[in-house]
């Protein structure tokens, strides 16, 4: 019984790890798209990068 639960917990942990990896990749793609759009419209790329970093540092609850 304990072995089955341990395997389930490992499976859940692996699934969560995979989801976190996907979320990180999506964040990176969104950031790239936003920076490209900002650049197309003549925006300050350094300012855009700082704003994106600040956004990523904010807790999810905000």
mmCIF file of C-alpha atoms in Angstrom:
data_model
loop_
_atom_site.group_PDB
_atom_site.id
_atom_site.type_symbol
_atom_site.label_atom_id
_atom_site.label_comp_id
_atom_site.label_asym_id
_atom_site.label_seq_id
_atom_site.Cartn_x
_atom_site.Cartn_y
_atom_site.Cartn_z
ATOM 1 C CA UNK A 1 0.000 0.000 0.000
ATOM 2 C CA UNK A 2 2.732 2.475 0.984
ATOM 3 C CA UNK A 3 4.721 1.561 -2.124
ATOM 4 C CA UNK A 4 1.695 2.292 -4.328
ATOM 5 C CA UNK A 5 1.210 5.678 -2.665
ATOM 6 C CA UNK A 6 4.895 6.462 -3.063
ATOM 7 C CA UNK A 7 4.690 5.694 -6.800
ATOM 8 C CA UNK A 8 1.593 7.878 -7.093
ATOM 9 C CA UNK A 9 3.347 10.725 -5.294
ATOM 10 C CA UNK A 10 6.360 10.386 -7.589
ATOM 11 C CA UNK A 11 4.039 10.439 -10.599
ATOM 12 C CA UNK A 12 2.274 13.537 -9.332
ATOM 13 C CA UNK A 13 5.602 15.247 -8.622
ATOM 14 C CA UNK A 14 6.855 14.405 -12.120
ATOM 15 C CA UNK A 15 3.640 15.756 -13.637
ATOM 16 C CA UNK A 16 3.878 18.992 -11.665
ATOM 17 C CA UNK A 17 7.520 19.372 -12.657
ATOM 18 C CA UNK A 18 6.566 18.966 -16.318
ATOM 19 C CA UNK A 19 3.781 21.542 -15.964
ATOM 20 C CA UNK A 20 6.162 24.023 -14.339
ATOM 21 C CA UNK A 21 8.575 23.532 -17.241
ATOM 22 C CA UNK A 22 5.799 24.198 -19.746
ATOM 23 C CA UNK A 23 4.734 27.315 -17.829
ATOM 24 C CA UNK A 24 8.313 28.619 -17.859
ATOM 25 C CA UNK A 25 8.556 28.038 -21.616
ATOM 26 C CA UNK A 26 5.258 29.851 -22.176
ATOM 27 C CA UNK A 27 6.438 32.783 -20.045
ATOM 28 C CA UNK A 28 9.602 32.997 -22.158
ATOM 29 C CA UNK A 29 7.633 32.901 -25.426
ATOM 30 C CA UNK A 30 5.226 35.568 -24.207
ATOM 31 C CA UNK A 31 8.145 37.756 -23.124
ATOM 32 C CA UNK A 32 9.808 37.357 -26.539
ATOM 33 C CA UNK A 33 6.590 38.301 -28.331
ATOM 34 C CA UNK A 34 6.041 41.329 -26.112
ATOM 35 C CA UNK A 35 9.611 42.531 -26.603
ATOM 36 C CA UNK A 36 9.305 42.077 -30.377
ATOM 37 C CA UNK A 37 6.037 44.042 -30.432
ATOM 38 C CA UNK A 38 7.582 46.765 -28.263
ATOM 39 C CA UNK A 39 10.579 46.960 -30.625
ATOM 40 C CA UNK A 40 8.325 47.176 -33.711
ATOM 41 C CA UNK A 41 6.651 50.249 -32.281
ATOM 42 C CA UNK A 42 9.928 51.989 -31.458
ATOM 43 C CA UNK A 43 9.813 51.374 -27.721
ATOM 44 C CA UNK A 44 12.790 51.467 -25.397
ATOM 45 C CA UNK A 45 13.924 47.822 -25.277
ATOM 46 C CA UNK A 46 15.797 48.206 -21.991
ATOM 47 C CA UNK A 47 12.720 49.683 -20.315
ATOM 48 C CA UNK A 48 10.564 46.896 -21.747
ATOM 49 C CA UNK A 49 12.951 44.253 -20.430
ATOM 50 C CA UNK A 50 12.917 45.773 -16.933
ATOM 51 C CA UNK A 51 9.112 45.895 -16.943
ATOM 52 C CA UNK A 52 8.916 42.237 -17.981
ATOM 53 C CA UNK A 53 11.365 41.228 -15.260
ATOM 54 C CA UNK A 54 9.351 43.127 -12.665
ATOM 55 C CA UNK A 55 6.194 41.384 -13.871
ATOM 56 C CA UNK A 56 7.809 37.954 -13.584
ATOM 57 C CA UNK A 57 9.004 38.731 -10.038
ATOM 58 C CA UNK A 58 5.493 39.593 -8.846
ATOM 59 C CA UNK A 59 3.699 36.942 -6.812
ATOM 60 C CA UNK A 60 0.807 35.192 -8.563
ATOM 61 C CA UNK A 61 -1.696 36.681 -6.093
ATOM 62 C CA UNK A 62 -1.253 40.250 -7.339
#
